[in-house]
């Protein structure tokens, strides 16, 4: 399968714990995006990378959230001191470097904070 | 990016055409109309996009009005597998965040046997 892959698919954690999600984009895609989706809502943009550079961050990305893409390939999204409000599906997408290229999404990582 | 308005939900009979409307009255000249769908528990999936001409691919057809203020996504022969939330998104070609998309609430399409 050469699509976008995310790991883990499901994560249950206790409030206050740290969690990390990994995204492997399609290999030739140099643009990578993280989104968050809560139940019944559309996905909300969190952050964008072009290669290893993080070029855009949403106001939704609080200080407890950090994303990296150290070698311009896979990316990680870490949430520190999780809160119940962080419970959501975290989606990763990638695209090629053209003005109208579509986004290819992974299956998402579902986080439940107890 | 211009805002879009879509009906919250629609039903369609299996085998019939599903016509999903989208209003984007504030669209500007360089903004494209994109359609994605999200089947339950999966990530969104690209369907089609267009600027001003009608477009067709193996999944759907996109009809954009001449004034570009609205569009319709057409699934010619809906199947039960087309049950999903369909998102209409307007985005400019030049965006600070690459090809970032701003999703609204979408239309929940239920295809019924």
PDB file of C-alpha atoms in Angstrom:
ATOM      1  CA  UNK A   1       0.000   0.000   0.000  1.00  0.00           C
ATOM      2  CA  UNK A   2       1.580   3.298  -1.062  1.00  0.00           C
ATOM      3  CA  UNK A   3      -0.951   5.633   0.561  1.00  0.00           C
ATOM      4  CA  UNK A   4      -0.576   7.807   3.643  1.00  0.00           C
ATOM      5  CA  UNK A   5      -0.168   5.675   6.734  1.00  0.00           C
ATOM      6  CA  UNK A   6      -0.747   6.675  10.333  1.00  0.00           C
ATOM      7  CA  UNK A   7       0.175   4.971  13.564  1.00  0.00           C
ATOM      8  CA  UNK A   8      -1.324   4.088  15.945  1.00  0.00           C
ATOM      9  CA  UNK A   9      -4.858   3.871  14.623  1.00  0.00           C
ATOM     10  CA  UNK A  10      -6.302   4.041  18.111  1.00  0.00           C
ATOM     11  CA  UNK A  11      -4.883   5.366  21.361  1.00  0.00           C
ATOM     12  CA  UNK A  12      -6.530   5.441  24.771  1.00  0.00           C
ATOM     13  CA  UNK A  13      -4.714   7.406  27.422  1.00  0.00           C
ATOM     14  CA  UNK A  14      -5.310   8.960  30.804  1.00  0.00           C
ATOM     15  CA  UNK A  15      -5.525  12.681  31.273  1.00  0.00           C
ATOM     16  CA  UNK A  16      -2.111  14.212  31.807  1.00  0.00           C
ATOM     17  CA  UNK A  17      -0.177  11.646  29.778  1.00  0.00           C
ATOM     18  CA  UNK A  18       1.782  12.450  26.639  1.00  0.00           C
ATOM     19  CA  UNK A  19       0.942  10.843  23.302  1.00  0.00           C
ATOM     20  CA  UNK A  20       2.696  10.811  19.943  1.00  0.00           C
ATOM     21  CA  UNK A  21       1.267  10.039  16.524  1.00  0.00           C
ATOM     22  CA  UNK A  22       3.274   9.217  13.446  1.00  0.00           C
ATOM     23  CA  UNK A  23       2.446   9.904   9.806  1.00  0.00           C
ATOM     24  CA  UNK A  24       4.216   8.467   6.766  1.00  0.00           C
ATOM     25  CA  UNK A  25       3.192  10.421   3.665  1.00  0.00           C
ATOM     26  CA  UNK A  26       3.221   9.232   0.075  1.00  0.00           C
ATOM     27  CA  UNK A  27       6.914   9.055  -0.759  1.00  0.00           C
ATOM     28  CA  UNK A  28       7.161  11.718  -3.462  1.00  0.00           C
ATOM     29  CA  UNK A  29       4.935  14.219  -1.616  1.00  0.00           C
ATOM     30  CA  UNK A  30       6.854  17.071  -0.030  1.00  0.00           C
ATOM     31  CA  UNK A  31       3.809  18.753   1.537  1.00  0.00           C
ATOM     32  CA  UNK A  32       2.328  17.327   4.748  1.00  0.00           C
ATOM     33  CA  UNK A  33      -0.669  18.452   6.798  1.00  0.00           C
ATOM     34  CA  UNK A  34      -2.167  17.600  10.166  1.00  0.00           C
ATOM     35  CA  UNK A  35      -5.876  17.970  10.872  1.00  0.00           C
ATOM     36  CA  UNK A  36      -8.074  17.267  13.868  1.00  0.00           C
ATOM     37  CA  UNK A  37     -11.654  16.059  13.627  1.00  0.00           C
ATOM     38  CA  UNK A  38     -14.176  15.812  16.442  1.00  0.00           C
ATOM     39  CA  UNK A  39     -17.416  13.872  16.235  1.00  0.00           C
ATOM     40  CA  UNK A  40     -19.906  15.328  13.772  1.00  0.00           C
ATOM     41  CA  UNK A  41     -17.574  18.085  12.574  1.00  0.00           C
ATOM     42  CA  UNK A  42     -15.441  18.514   9.487  1.00  0.00           C
ATOM     43  CA  UNK A  43     -11.653  18.237   9.804  1.00  0.00           C
ATOM     44  CA  UNK A  44      -9.892  21.308  11.212  1.00  0.00           C
ATOM     45  CA  UNK A  45      -6.444  22.342   9.999  1.00  0.00           C
ATOM     46  CA  UNK A  46      -3.650  22.187  12.560  1.00  0.00           C
ATOM     47  CA  UNK A  47      -0.331  22.599  10.773  1.00  0.00           C
ATOM     48  CA  UNK A  48       1.513  22.330   7.448  1.00  0.00           C
ATOM     49  CA  UNK A  49       5.017  21.294   6.438  1.00  0.00           C
ATOM     50  CA  UNK A  50       6.843  21.785   3.189  1.00  0.00           C
ATOM     51  CA  UNK A  51       9.718  19.328   3.349  1.00  0.00           C
ATOM     52  CA  UNK A  52      11.092  19.714   6.894  1.00  0.00           C
ATOM     53  CA  UNK A  53       9.934  23.312   7.366  1.00  0.00           C
ATOM     54  CA  UNK A  54       6.791  23.948   9.390  1.00  0.00           C
ATOM     55  CA  UNK A  55       5.296  26.857   7.444  1.00  0.00           C
ATOM     56  CA  UNK A  56       1.855  27.307   8.948  1.00  0.00           C
ATOM     57  CA  UNK A  57       0.268  26.645  12.334  1.00  0.00           C
ATOM     58  CA  UNK A  58      -3.355  27.070  13.321  1.00  0.00           C
ATOM     59  CA  UNK A  59      -4.433  28.832  16.503  1.00  0.00           C
ATOM     60  CA  UNK A  60      -5.821  25.414  17.466  1.00  0.00           C
ATOM     61  CA  UNK A  61      -2.256  24.176  17.928  1.00  0.00           C
ATOM     62  CA  UNK A  62      -1.767  25.095  21.576  1.00  0.00           C
ATOM     63  CA  UNK A  63       1.561  25.038  23.393  1.00  0.00           C
ATOM     64  CA  UNK A  64       0.900  21.440  24.389  1.00  0.00           C
ATOM     65  CA  UNK A  65       1.005  20.367  20.752  1.00  0.00           C
ATOM     66  CA  UNK A  66       4.196  20.021  18.754  1.00  0.00           C
ATOM     67  CA  UNK A  67       4.743  18.642  15.286  1.00  0.00           C
ATOM     68  CA  UNK A  68       7.986  17.750  13.561  1.00  0.00           C
ATOM     69  CA  UNK A  69       9.130  16.479  10.225  1.00  0.00           C
ATOM     70  CA  UNK A  70      12.862  16.167  10.802  1.00  0.00           C
ATOM     71  CA  UNK A  71      14.038  14.769   7.484  1.00  0.00           C
ATOM     72  CA  UNK A  72      11.199  15.907   5.295  1.00  0.00           C
ATOM     73  CA  UNK A  73       9.703  12.423   5.191  1.00  0.00           C
ATOM     74  CA  UNK A  74       7.622  11.106   8.122  1.00  0.00           C
ATOM     75  CA  UNK A  75       6.095  13.448  10.671  1.00  0.00           C
ATOM     76  CA  UNK A  76       5.159  13.194  14.330  1.00  0.00           C
ATOM     77  CA  UNK A  77       2.491  15.029  16.288  1.00  0.00           C
ATOM     78  CA  UNK A  78       2.969  15.050  20.045  1.00  0.00           C
ATOM     79  CA  UNK A  79       0.395  16.134  22.591  1.00  0.00           C
ATOM     80  CA  UNK A  80       1.724  16.781  26.073  1.00  0.00           C
ATOM     81  CA  UNK A  81      -0.372  16.675  29.255  1.00  0.00           C
ATOM     82  CA  UNK A  82      -3.436  15.461  27.400  1.00  0.00           C
ATOM     83  CA  UNK A  83      -6.859  16.801  28.323  1.00  0.00           C
ATOM     84  CA  UNK A  84     -10.263  15.258  27.706  1.00  0.00           C
ATOM     85  CA  UNK A  85     -10.908  17.939  25.092  1.00  0.00           C
ATOM     86  CA  UNK A  86      -8.049  16.525  23.028  1.00  0.00           C
ATOM     87  CA  UNK A  87     -10.136  13.431  22.279  1.00  0.00           C
ATOM     88  CA  UNK A  88     -10.517  13.456  18.509  1.00  0.00           C
ATOM     89  CA  UNK A  89      -9.413  11.862  15.263  1.00  0.00           C
ATOM     90  CA  UNK A  90      -6.022  13.179  14.152  1.00  0.00           C
ATOM     91  CA  UNK A  91      -5.686  13.070  10.383  1.00  0.00           C
ATOM     92  CA  UNK A  92      -2.558  13.399   8.304  1.00  0.00           C
ATOM     93  CA  UNK A  93      -2.524  14.281   4.619  1.00  0.00           C
ATOM     94  CA  UNK A  94       0.123  14.836   1.981  1.00  0.00           C
ATOM     95  CA  UNK A  95       0.274  16.440  -1.441  1.00  0.00           C
ATOM     96  CA  UNK A  96       2.671  17.218  -4.241  1.00  0.00           C
ATOM     97  CA  UNK A  97       4.156  20.661  -4.663  1.00  0.00           C
ATOM     98  CA  UNK A  98       1.682  22.135  -7.171  1.00  0.00           C
ATOM     99  CA  UNK A  99      -0.922  24.874  -6.797  1.00  0.00           C
ATOM    100  CA  UNK A 100      -3.946  22.617  -7.216  1.00  0.00           C
ATOM    101  CA  UNK A 101      -2.688  19.203  -6.116  1.00  0.00           C
ATOM    102  CA  UNK A 102      -5.230  17.265  -4.107  1.00  0.00           C
ATOM    103  CA  UNK A 103      -4.644  16.112  -0.566  1.00  0.00           C
ATOM    104  CA  UNK A 104      -4.333  12.422   0.152  1.00  0.00           C
ATOM    105  CA  UNK A 105      -5.471  11.566   3.659  1.00  0.00           C
ATOM    106  CA  UNK A 106      -4.535   8.721   5.922  1.00  0.00           C
ATOM    107  CA  UNK A 107      -7.048   6.707   7.921  1.00  0.00           C
ATOM    108  CA  UNK A 108      -6.403   8.794  11.019  1.00  0.00           C
ATOM    109  CA  UNK A 109      -5.371   8.166  14.610  1.00  0.00           C
ATOM    110  CA  UNK A 110      -8.243   8.181  17.065  1.00  0.00           C
ATOM    111  CA  UNK A 111      -7.352   9.521  20.507  1.00  0.00           C
ATOM    112  CA  UNK A 112      -9.498   8.946  23.571  1.00  0.00           C
ATOM    113  CA  UNK A 113      -8.461  10.735  26.747  1.00  0.00           C
ATOM    114  CA  UNK A 114     -10.053   9.326  29.887  1.00  0.00           C
TER     115      UNK A 114
ATOM    116  CA  UNK B   1     -10.967  31.316   0.793  1.00  0.00           C
ATOM    117  CA  UNK B   2     -14.666  31.775   0.067  1.00  0.00           C
ATOM    118  CA  UNK B   3     -17.244  30.139   2.328  1.00  0.00           C
ATOM    119  CA  UNK B   4     -19.549  27.402   1.068  1.00  0.00           C
ATOM    120  CA  UNK B   5     -23.101  26.437   2.016  1.00  0.00           C
ATOM    121  CA  UNK B   6     -24.378  22.874   1.664  1.00  0.00           C
ATOM    122  CA  UNK B   7     -27.524  21.088   2.819  1.00  0.00           C
ATOM    123  CA  UNK B   8     -26.931  19.175   6.022  1.00  0.00           C
ATOM    124  CA  UNK B   9     -28.258  15.902   4.685  1.00  0.00           C
ATOM    125  CA  UNK B  10     -29.759  14.249   1.611  1.00  0.00           C
ATOM    126  CA  UNK B  11     -31.169  10.878   0.676  1.00  0.00           C
ATOM    127  CA  UNK B  12     -30.822   9.111  -2.650  1.00  0.00           C
ATOM    128  CA  UNK B  13     -32.187   5.822  -3.949  1.00  0.00           C
ATOM    129  CA  UNK B  14     -29.622   3.240  -4.972  1.00  0.00           C
ATOM    130  CA  UNK B  15     -29.003   3.308  -8.711  1.00  0.00           C
ATOM    131  CA  UNK B  16     -30.301   6.829  -9.133  1.00  0.00           C
ATOM    132  CA  UNK B  17     -28.236   9.939  -9.677  1.00  0.00           C
ATOM    133  CA  UNK B  18     -27.230  11.855  -6.561  1.00  0.00           C
ATOM    134  CA  UNK B  19     -27.066  15.618  -7.098  1.00  0.00           C
ATOM    135  CA  UNK B  20     -25.314  17.460  -4.279  1.00  0.00           C
ATOM    136  CA  UNK B  21     -25.574  21.259  -4.392  1.00  0.00           C
ATOM    137  CA  UNK B  22     -23.106  23.793  -3.060  1.00  0.00           C
ATOM    138  CA  UNK B  23     -23.413  27.551  -2.830  1.00  0.00           C
ATOM    139  CA  UNK B  24     -20.258  29.666  -2.974  1.00  0.00           C
ATOM    140  CA  UNK B  25     -21.592  33.110  -3.862  1.00  0.00           C
ATOM    141  CA  UNK B  26     -18.454  34.971  -2.720  1.00  0.00           C
ATOM    142  CA  UNK B  27     -16.026  32.930  -4.806  1.00  0.00           C
ATOM    143  CA  UNK B  28     -13.308  34.961  -6.501  1.00  0.00           C
ATOM    144  CA  UNK B  29     -11.843  34.513  -9.955  1.00  0.00           C
ATOM    145  CA  UNK B  30      -8.808  32.441  -9.010  1.00  0.00           C
ATOM    146  CA  UNK B  31     -10.540  30.117  -6.559  1.00  0.00           C
ATOM    147  CA  UNK B  32     -11.194  26.473  -7.373  1.00  0.00           C
ATOM    148  CA  UNK B  33     -14.114  24.329  -6.235  1.00  0.00           C
ATOM    149  CA  UNK B  34     -13.053  21.021  -4.675  1.00  0.00           C
ATOM    150  CA  UNK B  35     -15.164  18.091  -3.567  1.00  0.00           C
ATOM    151  CA  UNK B  36     -14.068  15.494  -1.047  1.00  0.00           C
ATOM    152  CA  UNK B  37     -16.019  12.791   0.693  1.00  0.00           C
ATOM    153  CA  UNK B  38     -15.541  10.978   3.962  1.00  0.00           C
ATOM    154  CA  UNK B  39     -16.886   7.515   4.493  1.00  0.00           C
ATOM    155  CA  UNK B  40     -17.465   6.575   8.106  1.00  0.00           C
ATOM    156  CA  UNK B  41     -14.240   5.992  10.075  1.00  0.00           C
ATOM    157  CA  UNK B  42     -12.021   6.790   7.096  1.00  0.00           C
ATOM    158  CA  UNK B  43     -10.001   9.823   6.063  1.00  0.00           C
ATOM    159  CA  UNK B  44     -11.434  12.233   3.482  1.00  0.00           C
ATOM    160  CA  UNK B  45     -11.061  11.199  -0.144  1.00  0.00           C
ATOM    161  CA  UNK B  46     -10.605  13.551  -3.102  1.00  0.00           C
ATOM    162  CA  UNK B  47     -13.363  13.364  -5.710  1.00  0.00           C
ATOM    163  CA  UNK B  48     -12.978  16.163  -8.229  1.00  0.00           C
ATOM    164  CA  UNK B  49     -12.170  19.848  -8.647  1.00  0.00           C
ATOM    165  CA  UNK B  50     -12.794  22.586 -11.186  1.00  0.00           C
ATOM    166  CA  UNK B  51     -12.336  26.284 -11.899  1.00  0.00           C
ATOM    167  CA  UNK B  52     -15.096  27.268 -14.305  1.00  0.00           C
ATOM    168  CA  UNK B  53     -15.605  24.464 -16.785  1.00  0.00           C
ATOM    169  CA  UNK B  54     -17.614  21.364 -16.024  1.00  0.00           C
ATOM    170  CA  UNK B  55     -15.443  18.404 -15.113  1.00  0.00           C
ATOM    171  CA  UNK B  56     -15.960  14.653 -15.185  1.00  0.00           C
ATOM    172  CA  UNK B  57     -13.893  11.760 -13.955  1.00  0.00           C
ATOM    173  CA  UNK B  58     -14.487   8.136 -13.099  1.00  0.00           C
ATOM    174  CA  UNK B  59     -16.110   9.028  -9.799  1.00  0.00           C
ATOM    175  CA  UNK B  60     -18.354  11.996 -10.527  1.00  0.00           C
ATOM    176  CA  UNK B  61     -19.222  15.061 -12.562  1.00  0.00           C
ATOM    177  CA  UNK B  62     -18.884  18.637 -11.394  1.00  0.00           C
ATOM    178  CA  UNK B  63     -21.211  21.250 -12.847  1.00  0.00           C
ATOM    179  CA  UNK B  64     -20.271  24.868 -12.107  1.00  0.00           C
ATOM    180  CA  UNK B  65     -22.751  27.620 -12.975  1.00  0.00           C
ATOM    181  CA  UNK B  66     -21.668  30.286 -15.419  1.00  0.00           C
ATOM    182  CA  UNK B  67     -21.455  32.939 -12.688  1.00  0.00           C
ATOM    183  CA  UNK B  68     -19.514  30.403 -10.559  1.00  0.00           C
ATOM    184  CA  UNK B  69     -21.649  31.158  -7.530  1.00  0.00           C
ATOM    185  CA  UNK B  70     -22.819  27.586  -7.157  1.00  0.00           C
ATOM    186  CA  UNK B  71     -21.954  24.079  -8.224  1.00  0.00           C
ATOM    187  CA  UNK B  72     -23.407  20.575  -8.205  1.00  0.00           C
ATOM    188  CA  UNK B  73     -21.626  17.309  -7.693  1.00  0.00           C
ATOM    189  CA  UNK B  74     -23.296  14.472  -9.563  1.00  0.00           C
ATOM    190  CA  UNK B  75     -22.828  10.804  -8.737  1.00  0.00           C
ATOM    191  CA  UNK B  76     -24.490   9.257 -11.798  1.00  0.00           C
ATOM    192  CA  UNK B  77     -25.504   5.888 -10.334  1.00  0.00           C
ATOM    193  CA  UNK B  78     -25.309   5.999  -6.558  1.00  0.00           C
ATOM    194  CA  UNK B  79     -24.482   2.800  -4.688  1.00  0.00           C
ATOM    195  CA  UNK B  80     -24.705   1.977  -0.997  1.00  0.00           C
ATOM    196  CA  UNK B  81     -20.928   2.488  -0.839  1.00  0.00           C
ATOM    197  CA  UNK B  82     -21.441   6.155  -1.752  1.00  0.00           C
ATOM    198  CA  UNK B  83     -23.046   6.800   1.641  1.00  0.00           C
ATOM    199  CA  UNK B  84     -20.710   9.406   3.136  1.00  0.00           C
ATOM    200  CA  UNK B  85     -20.282  13.044   4.108  1.00  0.00           C
ATOM    201  CA  UNK B  86     -19.533  15.163   1.039  1.00  0.00           C
ATOM    202  CA  UNK B  87     -17.544  18.362   1.457  1.00  0.00           C
ATOM    203  CA  UNK B  88     -17.563  21.246  -1.005  1.00  0.00           C
ATOM    204  CA  UNK B  89     -14.501  23.461  -0.515  1.00  0.00           C
ATOM    205  CA  UNK B  90     -13.371  26.611  -2.261  1.00  0.00           C
ATOM    206  CA  UNK B  91      -9.651  27.344  -2.328  1.00  0.00           C
ATOM    207  CA  UNK B  92      -7.331  29.700  -4.134  1.00  0.00           C
ATOM    208  CA  UNK B  93      -4.379  28.366  -6.070  1.00  0.00           C
ATOM    209  CA  UNK B  94      -1.965  30.474  -4.046  1.00  0.00           C
ATOM    210  CA  UNK B  95      -2.298  29.653  -0.381  1.00  0.00           C
ATOM    211  CA  UNK B  96      -0.012  30.385   2.536  1.00  0.00           C
ATOM    212  CA  UNK B  97      -0.399  26.824   3.692  1.00  0.00           C
ATOM    213  CA  UNK B  98       0.287  24.879   0.543  1.00  0.00           C
ATOM    214  CA  UNK B  99      -2.838  23.109  -0.611  1.00  0.00           C
ATOM    215  CA  UNK B 100      -4.531  23.397   2.785  1.00  0.00           C
ATOM    216  CA  UNK B 101      -8.299  22.938   2.723  1.00  0.00           C
ATOM    217  CA  UNK B 102     -10.879  24.477   5.046  1.00  0.00           C
ATOM    218  CA  UNK B 103     -13.672  21.986   5.637  1.00  0.00           C
ATOM    219  CA  UNK B 104     -17.215  22.961   6.567  1.00  0.00           C
ATOM    220  CA  UNK B 105     -19.923  20.667   7.832  1.00  0.00           C
ATOM    221  CA  UNK B 106     -20.583  18.962   4.507  1.00  0.00           C
ATOM    222  CA  UNK B 107     -23.659  17.087   3.299  1.00  0.00           C
ATOM    223  CA  UNK B 108     -24.417  13.704   4.766  1.00  0.00           C
ATOM    224  CA  UNK B 109     -25.607  11.594   1.821  1.00  0.00           C
ATOM    225  CA  UNK B 110     -27.547   8.464   2.642  1.00  0.00           C
ATOM    226  CA  UNK B 111     -28.011   6.061  -0.260  1.00  0.00           C
ATOM    227  CA  UNK B 112     -30.950   3.795   0.407  1.00  0.00           C
ATOM    228  CA  UNK B 113     -31.765   0.418  -1.183  1.00  0.00           C
TER     229      UNK B 113
END
